[in-house]
PDB file of C-alpha atoms in Angstrom:
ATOM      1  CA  UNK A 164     111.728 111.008 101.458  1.00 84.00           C
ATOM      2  CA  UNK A 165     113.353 114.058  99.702  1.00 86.00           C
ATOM      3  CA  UNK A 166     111.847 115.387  96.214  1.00 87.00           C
ATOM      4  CA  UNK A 167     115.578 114.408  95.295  1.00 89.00           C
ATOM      5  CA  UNK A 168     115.585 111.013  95.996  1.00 92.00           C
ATOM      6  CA  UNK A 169     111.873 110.509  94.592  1.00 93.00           C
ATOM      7  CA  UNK A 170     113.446 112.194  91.646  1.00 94.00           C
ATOM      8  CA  UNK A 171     116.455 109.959  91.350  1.00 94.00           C
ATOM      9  CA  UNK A 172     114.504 106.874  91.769  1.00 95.00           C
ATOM     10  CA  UNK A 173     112.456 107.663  88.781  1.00 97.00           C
ATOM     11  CA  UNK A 174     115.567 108.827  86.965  1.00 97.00           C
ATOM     12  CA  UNK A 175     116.712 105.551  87.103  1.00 96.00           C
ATOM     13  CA  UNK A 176     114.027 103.172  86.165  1.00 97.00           C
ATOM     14  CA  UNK A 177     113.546 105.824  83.210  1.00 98.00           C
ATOM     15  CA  UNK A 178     117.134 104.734  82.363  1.00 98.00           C
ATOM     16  CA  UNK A 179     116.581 101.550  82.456  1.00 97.00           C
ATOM     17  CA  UNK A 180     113.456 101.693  80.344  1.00 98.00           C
ATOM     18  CA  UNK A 181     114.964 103.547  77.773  1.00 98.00           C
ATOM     19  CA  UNK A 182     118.275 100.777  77.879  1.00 98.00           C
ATOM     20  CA  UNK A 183     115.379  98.071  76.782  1.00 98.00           C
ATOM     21  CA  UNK A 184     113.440 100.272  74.253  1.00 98.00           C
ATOM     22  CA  UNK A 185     116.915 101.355  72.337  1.00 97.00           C
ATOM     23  CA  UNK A 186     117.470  97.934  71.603  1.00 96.00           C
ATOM     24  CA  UNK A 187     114.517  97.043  69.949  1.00 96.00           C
ATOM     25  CA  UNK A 188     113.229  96.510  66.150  1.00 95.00           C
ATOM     26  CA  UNK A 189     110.203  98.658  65.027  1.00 95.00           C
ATOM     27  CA  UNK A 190     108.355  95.966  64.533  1.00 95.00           C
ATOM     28  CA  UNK A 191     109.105  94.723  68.500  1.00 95.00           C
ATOM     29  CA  UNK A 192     108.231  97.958  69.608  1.00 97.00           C
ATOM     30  CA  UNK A 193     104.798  98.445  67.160  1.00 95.00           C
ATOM     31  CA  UNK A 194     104.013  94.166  67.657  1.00 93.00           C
ATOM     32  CA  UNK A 195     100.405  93.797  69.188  1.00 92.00           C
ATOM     33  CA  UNK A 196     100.359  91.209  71.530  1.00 85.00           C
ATOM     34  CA  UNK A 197      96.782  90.907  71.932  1.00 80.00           C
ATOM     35  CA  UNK A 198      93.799  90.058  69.291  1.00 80.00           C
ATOM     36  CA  UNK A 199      92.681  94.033  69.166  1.00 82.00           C
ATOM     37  CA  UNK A 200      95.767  95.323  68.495  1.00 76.00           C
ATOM     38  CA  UNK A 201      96.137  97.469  71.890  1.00 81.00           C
ATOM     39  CA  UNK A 202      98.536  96.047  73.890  1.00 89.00           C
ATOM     40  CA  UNK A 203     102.228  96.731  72.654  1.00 96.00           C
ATOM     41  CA  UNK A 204     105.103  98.004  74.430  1.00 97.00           C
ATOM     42  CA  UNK A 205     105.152 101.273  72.361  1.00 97.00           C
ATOM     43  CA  UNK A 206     101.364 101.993  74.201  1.00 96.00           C
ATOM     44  CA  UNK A 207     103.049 101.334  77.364  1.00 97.00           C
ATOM     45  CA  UNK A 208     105.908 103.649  76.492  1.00 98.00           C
ATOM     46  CA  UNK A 209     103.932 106.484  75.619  1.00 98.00           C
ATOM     47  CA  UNK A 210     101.796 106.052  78.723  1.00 97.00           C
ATOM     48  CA  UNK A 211     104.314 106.286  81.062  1.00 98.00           C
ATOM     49  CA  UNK A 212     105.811 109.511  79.338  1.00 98.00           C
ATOM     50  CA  UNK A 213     102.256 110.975  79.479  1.00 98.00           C
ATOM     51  CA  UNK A 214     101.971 110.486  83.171  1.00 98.00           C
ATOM     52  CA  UNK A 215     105.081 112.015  83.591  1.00 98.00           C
ATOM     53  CA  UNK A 216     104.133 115.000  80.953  1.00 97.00           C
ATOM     54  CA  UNK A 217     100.790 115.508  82.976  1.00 97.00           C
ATOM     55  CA  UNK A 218     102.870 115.659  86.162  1.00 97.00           C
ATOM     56  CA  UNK A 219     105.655 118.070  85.310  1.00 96.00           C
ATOM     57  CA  UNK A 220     102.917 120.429  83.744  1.00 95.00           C
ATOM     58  CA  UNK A 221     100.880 119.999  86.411  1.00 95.00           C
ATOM     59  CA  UNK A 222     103.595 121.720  88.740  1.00 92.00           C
ATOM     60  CA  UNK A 223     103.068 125.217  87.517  1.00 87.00           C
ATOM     61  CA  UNK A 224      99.324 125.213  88.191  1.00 93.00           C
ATOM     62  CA  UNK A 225      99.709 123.258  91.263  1.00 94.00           C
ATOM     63  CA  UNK A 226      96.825 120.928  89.726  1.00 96.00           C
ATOM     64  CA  UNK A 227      97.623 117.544  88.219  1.00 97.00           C
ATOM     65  CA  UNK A 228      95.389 115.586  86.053  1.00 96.00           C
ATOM     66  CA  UNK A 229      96.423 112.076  85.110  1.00 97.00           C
ATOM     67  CA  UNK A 230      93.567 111.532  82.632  1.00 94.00           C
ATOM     68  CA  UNK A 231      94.071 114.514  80.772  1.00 91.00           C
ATOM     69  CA  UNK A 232      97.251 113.241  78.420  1.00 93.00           C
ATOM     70  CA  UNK A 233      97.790 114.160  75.028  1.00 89.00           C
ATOM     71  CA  UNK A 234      97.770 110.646  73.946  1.00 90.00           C
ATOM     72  CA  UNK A 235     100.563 111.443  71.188  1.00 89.00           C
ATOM     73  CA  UNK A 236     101.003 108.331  68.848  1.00 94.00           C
ATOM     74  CA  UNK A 237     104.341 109.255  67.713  1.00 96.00           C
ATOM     75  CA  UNK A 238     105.719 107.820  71.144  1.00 97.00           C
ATOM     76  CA  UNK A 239     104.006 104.901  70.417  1.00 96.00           C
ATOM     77  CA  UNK A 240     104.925 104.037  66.998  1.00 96.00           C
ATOM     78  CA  UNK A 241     108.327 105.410  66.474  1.00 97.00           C
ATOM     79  CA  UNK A 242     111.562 104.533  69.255  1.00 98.00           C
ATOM     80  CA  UNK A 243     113.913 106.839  68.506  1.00 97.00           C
ATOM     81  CA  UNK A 244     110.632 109.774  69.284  1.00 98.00           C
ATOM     82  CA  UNK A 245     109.717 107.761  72.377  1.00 98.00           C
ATOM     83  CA  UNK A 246     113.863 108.115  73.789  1.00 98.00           C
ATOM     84  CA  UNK A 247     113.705 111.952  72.838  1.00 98.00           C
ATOM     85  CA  UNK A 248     110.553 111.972  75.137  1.00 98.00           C
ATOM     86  CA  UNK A 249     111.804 110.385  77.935  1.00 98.00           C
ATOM     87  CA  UNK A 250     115.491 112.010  77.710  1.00 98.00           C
ATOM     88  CA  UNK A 251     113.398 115.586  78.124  1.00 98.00           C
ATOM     89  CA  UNK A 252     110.997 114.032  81.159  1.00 98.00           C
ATOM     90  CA  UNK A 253     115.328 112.839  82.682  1.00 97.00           C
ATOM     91  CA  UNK A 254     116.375 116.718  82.223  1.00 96.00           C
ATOM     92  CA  UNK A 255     113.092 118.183  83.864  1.00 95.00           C
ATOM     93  CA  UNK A 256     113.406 115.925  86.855  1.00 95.00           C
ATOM     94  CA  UNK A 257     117.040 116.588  87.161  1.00 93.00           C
ATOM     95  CA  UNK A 258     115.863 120.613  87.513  1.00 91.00           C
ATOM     96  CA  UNK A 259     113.246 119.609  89.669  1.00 89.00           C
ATOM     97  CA  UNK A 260     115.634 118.416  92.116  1.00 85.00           C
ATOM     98  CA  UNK A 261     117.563 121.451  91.816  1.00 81.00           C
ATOM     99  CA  UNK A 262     114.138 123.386  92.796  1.00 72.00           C
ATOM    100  CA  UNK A 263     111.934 121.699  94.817  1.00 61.00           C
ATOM    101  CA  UNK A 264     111.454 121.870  98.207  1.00 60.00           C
ATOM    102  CA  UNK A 265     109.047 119.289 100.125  1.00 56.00           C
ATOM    103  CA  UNK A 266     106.402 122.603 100.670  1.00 67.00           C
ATOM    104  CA  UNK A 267     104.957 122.622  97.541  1.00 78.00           C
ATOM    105  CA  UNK A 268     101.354 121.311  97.647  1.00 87.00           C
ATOM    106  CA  UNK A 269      99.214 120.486  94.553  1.00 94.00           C
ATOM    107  CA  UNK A 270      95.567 119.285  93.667  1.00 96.00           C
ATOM    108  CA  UNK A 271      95.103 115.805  91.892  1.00 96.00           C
ATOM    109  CA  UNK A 272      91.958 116.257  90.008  1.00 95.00           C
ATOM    110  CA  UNK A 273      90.980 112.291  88.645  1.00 95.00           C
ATOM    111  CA  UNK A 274      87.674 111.306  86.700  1.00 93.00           C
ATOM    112  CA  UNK A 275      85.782 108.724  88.798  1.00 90.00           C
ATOM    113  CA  UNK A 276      83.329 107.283  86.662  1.00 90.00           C
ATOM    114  CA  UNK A 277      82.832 107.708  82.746  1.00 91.00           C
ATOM    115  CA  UNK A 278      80.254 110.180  83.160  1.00 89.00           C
ATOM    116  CA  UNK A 279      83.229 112.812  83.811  1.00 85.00           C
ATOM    117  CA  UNK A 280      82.681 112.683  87.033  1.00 91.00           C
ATOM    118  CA  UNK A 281      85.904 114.759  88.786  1.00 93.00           C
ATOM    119  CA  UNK A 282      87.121 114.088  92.356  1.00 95.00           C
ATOM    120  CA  UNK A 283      90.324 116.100  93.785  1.00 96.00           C
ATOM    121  CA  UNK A 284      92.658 115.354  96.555  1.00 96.00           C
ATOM    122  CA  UNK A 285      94.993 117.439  98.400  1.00 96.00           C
ATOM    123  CA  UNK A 286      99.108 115.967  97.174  1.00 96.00           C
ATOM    124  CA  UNK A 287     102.518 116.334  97.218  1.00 93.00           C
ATOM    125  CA  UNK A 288     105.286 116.544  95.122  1.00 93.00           C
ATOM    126  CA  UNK A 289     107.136 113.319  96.540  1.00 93.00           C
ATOM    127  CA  UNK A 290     103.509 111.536  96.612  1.00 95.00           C
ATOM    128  CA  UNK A 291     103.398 112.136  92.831  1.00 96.00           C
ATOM    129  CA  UNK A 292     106.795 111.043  92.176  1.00 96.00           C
ATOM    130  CA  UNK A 293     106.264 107.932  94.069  1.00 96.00           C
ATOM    131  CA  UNK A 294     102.729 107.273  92.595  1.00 97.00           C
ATOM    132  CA  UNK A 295     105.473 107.691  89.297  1.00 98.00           C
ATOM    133  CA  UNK A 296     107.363 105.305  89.949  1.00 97.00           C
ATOM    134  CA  UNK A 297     105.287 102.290  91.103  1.00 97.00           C
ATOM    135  CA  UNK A 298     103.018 103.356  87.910  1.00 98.00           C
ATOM    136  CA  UNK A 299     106.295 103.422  85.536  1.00 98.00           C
ATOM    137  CA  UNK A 300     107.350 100.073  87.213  1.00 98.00           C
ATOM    138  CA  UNK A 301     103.805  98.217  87.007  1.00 97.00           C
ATOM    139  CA  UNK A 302     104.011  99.048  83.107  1.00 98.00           C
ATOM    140  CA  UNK A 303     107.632  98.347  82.677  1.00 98.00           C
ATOM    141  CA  UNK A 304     106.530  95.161  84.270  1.00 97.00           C
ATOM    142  CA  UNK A 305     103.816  94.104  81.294  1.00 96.00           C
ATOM    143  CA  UNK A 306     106.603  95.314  78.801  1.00 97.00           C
ATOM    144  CA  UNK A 307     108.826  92.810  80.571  1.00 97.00           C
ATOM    145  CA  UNK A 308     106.229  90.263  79.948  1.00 95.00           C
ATOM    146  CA  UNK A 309     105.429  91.484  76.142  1.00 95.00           C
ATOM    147  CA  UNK A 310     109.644  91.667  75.309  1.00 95.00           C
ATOM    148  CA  UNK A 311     109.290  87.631  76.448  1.00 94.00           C
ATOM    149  CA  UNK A 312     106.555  86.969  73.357  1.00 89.00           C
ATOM    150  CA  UNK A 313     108.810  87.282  70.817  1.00 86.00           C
ATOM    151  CA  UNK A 314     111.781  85.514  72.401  1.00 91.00           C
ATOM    152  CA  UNK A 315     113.307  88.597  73.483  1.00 93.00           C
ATOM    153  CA  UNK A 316     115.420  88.582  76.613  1.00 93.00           C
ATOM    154  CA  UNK A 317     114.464  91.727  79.528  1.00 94.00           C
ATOM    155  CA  UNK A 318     116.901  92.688  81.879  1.00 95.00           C
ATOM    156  CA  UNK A 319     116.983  90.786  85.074  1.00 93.00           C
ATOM    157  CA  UNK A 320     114.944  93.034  87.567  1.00 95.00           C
ATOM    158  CA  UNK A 321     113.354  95.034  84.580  1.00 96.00           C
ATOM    159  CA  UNK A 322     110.422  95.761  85.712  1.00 96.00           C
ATOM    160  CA  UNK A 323     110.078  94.423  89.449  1.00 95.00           C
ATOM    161  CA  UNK A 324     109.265  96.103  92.424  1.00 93.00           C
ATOM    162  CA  UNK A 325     111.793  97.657  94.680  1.00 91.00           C
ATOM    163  CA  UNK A 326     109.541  95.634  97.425  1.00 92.00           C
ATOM    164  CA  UNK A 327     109.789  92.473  95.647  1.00 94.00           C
ATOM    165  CA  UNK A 328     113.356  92.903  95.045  1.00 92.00           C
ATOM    166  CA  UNK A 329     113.912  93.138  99.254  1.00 92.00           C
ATOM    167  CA  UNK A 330     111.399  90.786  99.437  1.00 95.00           C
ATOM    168  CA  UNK A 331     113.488  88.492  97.283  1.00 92.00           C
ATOM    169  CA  UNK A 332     116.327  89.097  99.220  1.00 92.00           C
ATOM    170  CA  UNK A 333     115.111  88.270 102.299  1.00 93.00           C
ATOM    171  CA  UNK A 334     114.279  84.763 101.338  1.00 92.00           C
ATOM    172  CA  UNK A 335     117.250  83.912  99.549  1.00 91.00           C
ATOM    173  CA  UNK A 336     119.334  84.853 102.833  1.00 91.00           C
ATOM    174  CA  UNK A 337     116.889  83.123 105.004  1.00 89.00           C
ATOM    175  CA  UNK A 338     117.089  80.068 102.857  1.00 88.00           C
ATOM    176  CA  UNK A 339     120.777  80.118 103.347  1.00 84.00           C
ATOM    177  CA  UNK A 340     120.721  80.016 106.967  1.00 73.00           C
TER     178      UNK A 340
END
């Protein structure tokens, strides 16, 4: 796969989140779902955009570091902050496929254990973007589930696996022969 077409596939479920997030209330976006307040789609927002902030900064060092995000509650709290975000992570990729060839390498540098433990693997570019985009589509998955609380009605595929979706496919043609 091309950095293009890893970039375009992430382009588009970005899309697609930010379609679902536009539509929502403040208090959809901000509503905990769970007894300690954690899980709400605004956390899941603003994780995704930190994996992709840690990623695009990560190019010019050639070192990437997933668990050193910014954590920036703005993104989690406040939609309209949250689109801005993800509009700017849409432009960067669109220059990235502009300027990316499939040489570059870079370093992933993850904490194994919560002593601060570091390990680091040798990566790509494409790698990343498709560790992006399973990642983005895992969490746009639990928003799916968290829009459904409330009563609120997710796109149809929002959320599900390209693999699924062939998967899905499959079957329904099979079942019709």
């Amino acid at each position: 796969m091309s950095p293009q077409n890893a970039c375009q596939c992430n382009e588009q479920l970005l899309s697609e989140l930010i379609q679902v997030i536009k539509r929502l209330s403040s208090n959809n976006y901000q509503k905990p779902a769970t007894t300690d307040g954690r899980q709400t789609i605004g956390a899941h927002v603003r994780h995704i955009i930190e994996f992709y902030q840690c990623f695009l900064s990560g190019l010019d060092s050639r070192s990437i570091n997933y668990d050193n995000r910014n954590r920036d509650p703005e993104c989690e709290r406040n939609v309209s902050s949250a689109v801005d975000a993800l509009l700017i992570i849409k432009e960067r990729l669109v220059k990235l496929t502009k300027n990316t060839s499939n040489e570059i390498n870079l370093t992933l540098n993850a904490c194994t254990d919560t002593n601060g433990s570091v390990s680091t693997a040798e990566t790509s570019v494409v790698r990343e973007l498709l560790f992006l985009q399973c990642h983005t589509t895992h969490h746009m998955a639990i928003i799916n589930l968290l829009l459904q609380q409330p009563g609120l009605l997710p796109p149809k595929n929002f959320g599900v696996a390209t693999s699924t979706l062939i998967y899905q496919k499959q079957q329904e043609a099979s079942s019709e022969s």
